[in-house]
Amino acid sequence: MAEEDMTTSGSARDTGKMPEREESEDGTPSPMPIPTPNPNGMVTMAAADLIALCERLISARAPPPPPPPPPPPPPPNPIPEEDPNMLAREYQKEAQASLNTKSVTTFDGTNYQTWKMAFLSDAEVIGGADILNKNQQEPPEGLSSLDQRYWVIRSKLLFRRMLQSLVGSVRLTMGSIQPDNAAALWNKAVVDMKYNISKSKAIIPPGRGYIVVSKSMS
């Protein structure tokens, strides 16, 4: 009987087959036993054990996984829109500074051509010549809201500079004046004053009688 048991055990060893792996109570497979060859030098093992062995060999030889990429940089802060009020104030300061670089040519009623050319030159400095030449009493169509504010600033600056250039006697002849409207004031100074001066007559007493002198303007 003992001999039969030993023969049976020896036969089991001679096959070279791996005994089935036992699992622990929690279902985790026990460590895989090392296969031993049979007398013929052949090793046999269960398919599951072969797959597990291959996975272990591959894992042992595989290079370590690359490190995860760094997180993307945070999105840049959006550029804040510039404040239109601040832009308008800065524009007015720059335009006023440009006008201040030129001296004011006064209009006393006798130097029309000199005054006109000098004032148009002043208007060119701040890009406001069209306000006068084209009689722009309102901002032209098609301007953005910010460009409209710039236009209003140019008109106001030209209006105030024009008033500054008119001597008191000339200013009194203009009657009512629309505030901050450079084109309207320019019309009064250029059109009305030119007409009035060309038609005015100065009476000069020479001692005897009177001589009527007409002043015409080109």
CSV table of C-alpha atoms in Angstrom, one decimal:
chain,number,residue,atom,x,y,z
A,1,MET,CA,0.0,0.0,0.0
A,2,ALA,CA,2.8,2.4,0.9
A,3,GLU,CA,4.6,1.5,-2.3
A,4,GLU,CA,1.4,2.3,-4.3
A,5,ASP,CA,1.2,5.7,-2.6
A,6,MET,CA,4.9,6.5,-3.4
A,7,THR,CA,4.4,5.4,-7.0
A,8,THR,CA,1.4,7.7,-7.3
A,9,SER,CA,3.3,10.6,-5.8
A,10,GLY,CA,6.3,9.9,-8.0
A,11,SER,CA,4.1,9.8,-11.0
A,12,ALA,CA,2.7,13.2,-10.1
A,13,ARG,CA,6.2,14.6,-9.8
A,14,ASP,CA,7.3,13.1,-13.1
A,15,THR,CA,4.6,14.9,-15.1
A,16,GLY,CA,6.2,18.3,-14.2
A,17,LYS,CA,2.8,19.8,-13.9
A,18,MET,CA,2.3,22.6,-11.4
A,19,PRO,CA,-0.1,22.0,-8.6
A,20,GLU,CA,-3.1,24.3,-8.7
A,21,ARG,CA,-2.6,27.6,-6.8
A,22,GLU,CA,-4.6,28.0,-3.8
A,23,GLU,CA,-6.4,31.2,-3.1
A,24,SER,CA,-6.7,32.9,0.3
A,25,GLU,CA,-9.9,33.5,1.9
A,26,ASP,CA,-10.1,37.1,0.5
A,27,GLY,CA,-9.6,35.8,-3.1
A,28,THR,CA,-6.0,36.9,-3.4
A,29,PRO,CA,-3.9,34.3,-5.3
A,30,SER,CA,-1.1,32.8,-3.3
A,31,PRO,CA,2.5,33.3,-4.5
A,32,MET,CA,3.1,31.3,-7.7
A,33,PRO,CA,5.4,28.3,-7.0
A,34,ILE,CA,8.5,27.8,-9.0
A,35,PRO,CA,8.0,25.3,-11.8
A,36,THR,CA,10.2,22.2,-11.8
A,37,PRO,CA,11.0,20.2,-14.9
A,38,ASN,CA,10.1,16.5,-15.2
A,39,PRO,CA,12.7,13.8,-15.9
A,40,ASN,CA,12.3,14.6,-19.6
A,41,GLY,CA,13.3,18.3,-19.0
A,42,MET,CA,9.9,19.6,-19.9
A,43,VAL,CA,8.0,22.1,-17.7
A,44,THR,CA,4.3,22.2,-17.9
A,45,MET,CA,2.1,24.8,-16.2
A,46,ALA,CA,-1.4,26.0,-16.2
A,47,ALA,CA,-2.4,28.7,-18.7
A,48,ALA,CA,-3.3,31.2,-16.0
A,49,ASP,CA,0.1,30.6,-14.3
A,50,LEU,CA,1.9,31.2,-17.7
A,51,ILE,CA,0.0,34.4,-18.3
A,52,ALA,CA,0.8,35.6,-14.8
A,53,LEU,CA,4.5,34.7,-15.2
A,54,CYS,CA,4.6,36.6,-18.6
A,55,GLU,CA,3.0,39.7,-17.0
A,56,ARG,CA,5.5,39.7,-14.2
A,57,LEU,CA,8.5,39.4,-16.6
A,58,ILE,CA,7.1,42.2,-18.8
A,59,SER,CA,6.5,44.4,-15.8
A,60,ALA,CA,10.0,43.8,-14.5
A,61,ARG,CA,11.6,44.7,-17.8
A,62,ALA,CA,9.3,47.5,-18.9
A,63,PRO,CA,10.8,51.1,-18.3
A,64,PRO,CA,9.1,53.1,-15.7
A,65,PRO,CA,6.2,55.2,-16.9
A,66,PRO,CA,7.1,58.8,-17.8
A,67,PRO,CA,6.2,61.4,-15.2
A,68,PRO,CA,2.8,63.1,-15.7
A,69,PRO,CA,3.0,66.4,-17.8
A,70,PRO,CA,3.0,69.6,-15.8
A,71,PRO,CA,-0.3,71.3,-15.4
A,72,PRO,CA,-1.1,73.9,-18.0
A,73,PRO,CA,-0.3,77.5,-17.1
A,74,PRO,CA,-3.3,79.5,-15.9
A,75,PRO,CA,-4.9,81.6,-18.7
A,76,PRO,CA,-3.6,85.1,-18.9
A,77,ASN,CA,-5.6,87.8,-17.3
A,78,PRO,CA,-7.8,89.5,-20.0
A,79,ILE,CA,-6.6,93.0,-20.9
A,80,PRO,CA,-9.0,95.4,-19.3
A,81,GLU,CA,-10.7,97.8,-21.6
A,82,GLU,CA,-9.4,101.3,-21.3
A,83,ASP,CA,-11.8,103.8,-19.6
A,84,PRO,CA,-13.2,106.1,-22.3
A,85,ASN,CA,-13.4,108.9,-19.7
A,86,MET,CA,-9.7,108.6,-19.0
A,87,LEU,CA,-8.9,108.5,-22.7
A,88,ALA,CA,-10.9,111.6,-23.3
A,89,ARG,CA,-9.1,113.4,-20.5
A,90,GLU,CA,-5.7,112.4,-21.8
A,91,TYR,CA,-6.7,113.5,-25.3
A,92,GLN,CA,-7.8,116.9,-24.1
A,93,LYS,CA,-4.6,117.4,-22.2
A,94,GLU,CA,-2.5,116.5,-25.2
A,95,ALA,CA,-4.6,118.7,-27.6
A,96,GLN,CA,-4.5,121.7,-25.2
A,97,ALA,CA,-0.7,121.3,-24.8
A,98,SER,CA,-0.3,121.3,-28.6
A,99,LEU,CA,-2.3,124.5,-28.9
A,100,ASN,CA,-0.3,126.1,-26.1
A,101,THR,CA,2.9,125.8,-28.2
A,102,LYS,CA,1.5,128.5,-30.5
A,103,SER,CA,0.9,132.1,-29.7
A,104,VAL,CA,-2.6,133.5,-30.1
A,105,THR,CA,-3.1,135.9,-33.1
A,106,THR,CA,-5.8,138.5,-32.1
A,107,PHE,CA,-8.4,139.8,-34.5
A,108,ASP,CA,-9.1,143.5,-34.1
A,109,GLY,CA,-11.2,144.0,-37.1
A,110,THR,CA,-8.4,145.2,-39.4
A,111,ASN,CA,-6.2,142.1,-39.8
A,112,TYR,CA,-8.8,139.6,-41.1
A,113,GLN,CA,-6.5,137.6,-43.5
A,114,THR,CA,-3.7,137.4,-41.0
A,115,TRP,CA,-5.9,136.2,-38.2
A,116,LYS,CA,-7.8,133.7,-40.5
A,117,MET,CA,-4.6,132.0,-41.7
A,118,ALA,CA,-3.1,131.9,-38.2
A,119,PHE,CA,-6.3,130.4,-36.7
A,120,LEU,CA,-6.6,127.7,-39.4
A,121,SER,CA,-3.0,126.8,-38.7
A,122,ASP,CA,-3.9,126.5,-35.0
A,123,ALA,CA,-6.8,124.2,-35.9
A,124,GLU,CA,-4.5,122.0,-38.0
A,125,VAL,CA,-2.4,121.3,-34.9
A,126,ILE,CA,-5.2,119.4,-33.3
A,127,GLY,CA,-6.8,118.0,-36.4
A,128,GLY,CA,-9.8,120.4,-36.3
A,129,ALA,CA,-9.5,122.3,-39.5
A,130,ASP,CA,-12.5,120.4,-41.0
A,131,ILE,CA,-14.7,121.7,-38.2
A,132,LEU,CA,-14.1,125.2,-39.5
A,133,ASN,CA,-13.8,124.6,-43.2
A,134,LYS,CA,-16.7,122.2,-43.5
A,135,ASN,CA,-18.9,124.0,-41.0
A,136,GLN,CA,-19.2,120.9,-38.8
A,137,GLN,CA,-21.6,121.9,-36.0
A,138,GLU,CA,-22.2,118.3,-35.0
A,139,PRO,CA,-19.9,115.3,-35.1
A,140,PRO,CA,-19.8,113.7,-38.5
A,141,GLU,CA,-21.7,110.5,-39.1
A,142,GLY,CA,-19.8,107.2,-38.8
A,143,LEU,CA,-17.6,108.1,-35.9
A,144,SER,CA,-17.2,105.7,-33.0
A,145,SER,CA,-18.4,106.9,-29.6
A,146,LEU,CA,-14.9,107.7,-28.5
A,147,ASP,CA,-14.1,109.6,-31.7
A,148,GLN,CA,-17.2,111.6,-31.2
A,149,ARG,CA,-15.9,112.6,-27.8
A,150,TYR,CA,-12.6,113.6,-29.4
A,151,TRP,CA,-14.5,115.7,-31.9
A,152,VAL,CA,-16.4,117.5,-29.2
A,153,ILE,CA,-13.1,118.2,-27.4
A,154,ARG,CA,-11.6,119.7,-30.5
A,155,SER,CA,-14.6,121.9,-31.1
A,156,LYS,CA,-14.6,123.2,-27.5
A,157,LEU,CA,-10.9,124.0,-27.6
A,158,LEU,CA,-11.2,125.8,-30.9
A,159,PHE,CA,-14.2,127.8,-29.6
A,160,ARG,CA,-12.4,129.0,-26.5
A,161,ARG,CA,-9.2,129.8,-28.4
A,162,MET,CA,-11.2,131.8,-31.0
A,163,LEU,CA,-13.0,133.8,-28.2
A,164,GLN,CA,-9.5,134.5,-26.7
A,165,SER,CA,-8.3,135.8,-30.1
A,166,LEU,CA,-11.2,138.3,-30.6
A,167,VAL,CA,-10.7,141.7,-29.1
A,168,GLY,CA,-13.6,143.1,-27.1
A,169,SER,CA,-15.0,145.5,-29.8
A,170,VAL,CA,-15.1,142.7,-32.3
A,171,ARG,CA,-16.8,140.3,-29.9
A,172,LEU,CA,-19.5,142.8,-29.1
A,173,THR,CA,-20.6,143.0,-32.8
A,174,MET,CA,-21.3,139.3,-32.9
A,175,GLY,CA,-24.4,139.2,-30.8
A,176,SER,CA,-25.4,135.9,-29.2
A,177,ILE,CA,-22.9,133.1,-29.4
A,178,GLN,CA,-23.6,129.4,-29.1
A,179,PRO,CA,-21.4,128.0,-26.4
A,180,ASP,CA,-18.6,125.6,-27.4
A,181,ASN,CA,-19.7,125.6,-31.1
A,182,ALA,CA,-16.5,126.5,-33.0
A,183,ALA,CA,-18.1,126.2,-36.4
A,184,ALA,CA,-20.9,128.7,-35.5
A,185,LEU,CA,-18.4,131.2,-34.0
A,186,TRP,CA,-16.2,130.8,-37.0
A,187,ASN,CA,-19.1,131.7,-39.3
A,188,LYS,CA,-19.8,134.8,-37.3
A,189,ALA,CA,-16.2,135.8,-37.3
A,190,VAL,CA,-15.4,135.0,-40.9
A,191,VAL,CA,-18.7,135.4,-42.8
A,192,ASP,CA,-20.6,138.0,-40.7
A,193,MET,CA,-17.6,140.0,-39.7
A,194,LYS,CA,-16.1,140.0,-43.2
A,195,TYR,CA,-19.4,141.2,-44.6
A,196,ASN,CA,-19.9,143.9,-41.9
A,197,ILE,CA,-16.3,145.2,-42.2
A,198,SER,CA,-16.5,145.3,-46.0
A,199,LYS,CA,-19.7,147.3,-45.8
A,200,SER,CA,-18.8,149.5,-42.9
A,201,LYS,CA,-17.8,153.1,-43.5
A,202,ALA,CA,-15.6,155.1,-41.2
A,203,ILE,CA,-16.3,158.8,-41.1
A,204,ILE,CA,-13.1,160.8,-40.4
A,205,PRO,CA,-13.5,164.5,-39.7
A,206,PRO,CA,-10.6,166.3,-41.5
A,207,GLY,CA,-11.5,169.6,-40.0
A,208,ARG,CA,-13.8,170.6,-42.7
A,209,GLY,CA,-16.6,168.4,-43.7
A,210,TYR,CA,-16.3,164.6,-43.6
A,211,ILE,CA,-14.6,162.1,-45.7
A,212,VAL,CA,-16.2,158.7,-46.0
A,213,VAL,CA,-13.8,155.9,-46.3
A,214,SER,CA,-14.9,152.4,-47.3
A,215,LYS,CA,-13.0,149.4,-46.0
A,216,SER,CA,-13.1,146.4,-48.2
A,217,MET,CA,-11.7,143.0,-47.3
A,218,SER,CA,-10.7,140.3,-49.7
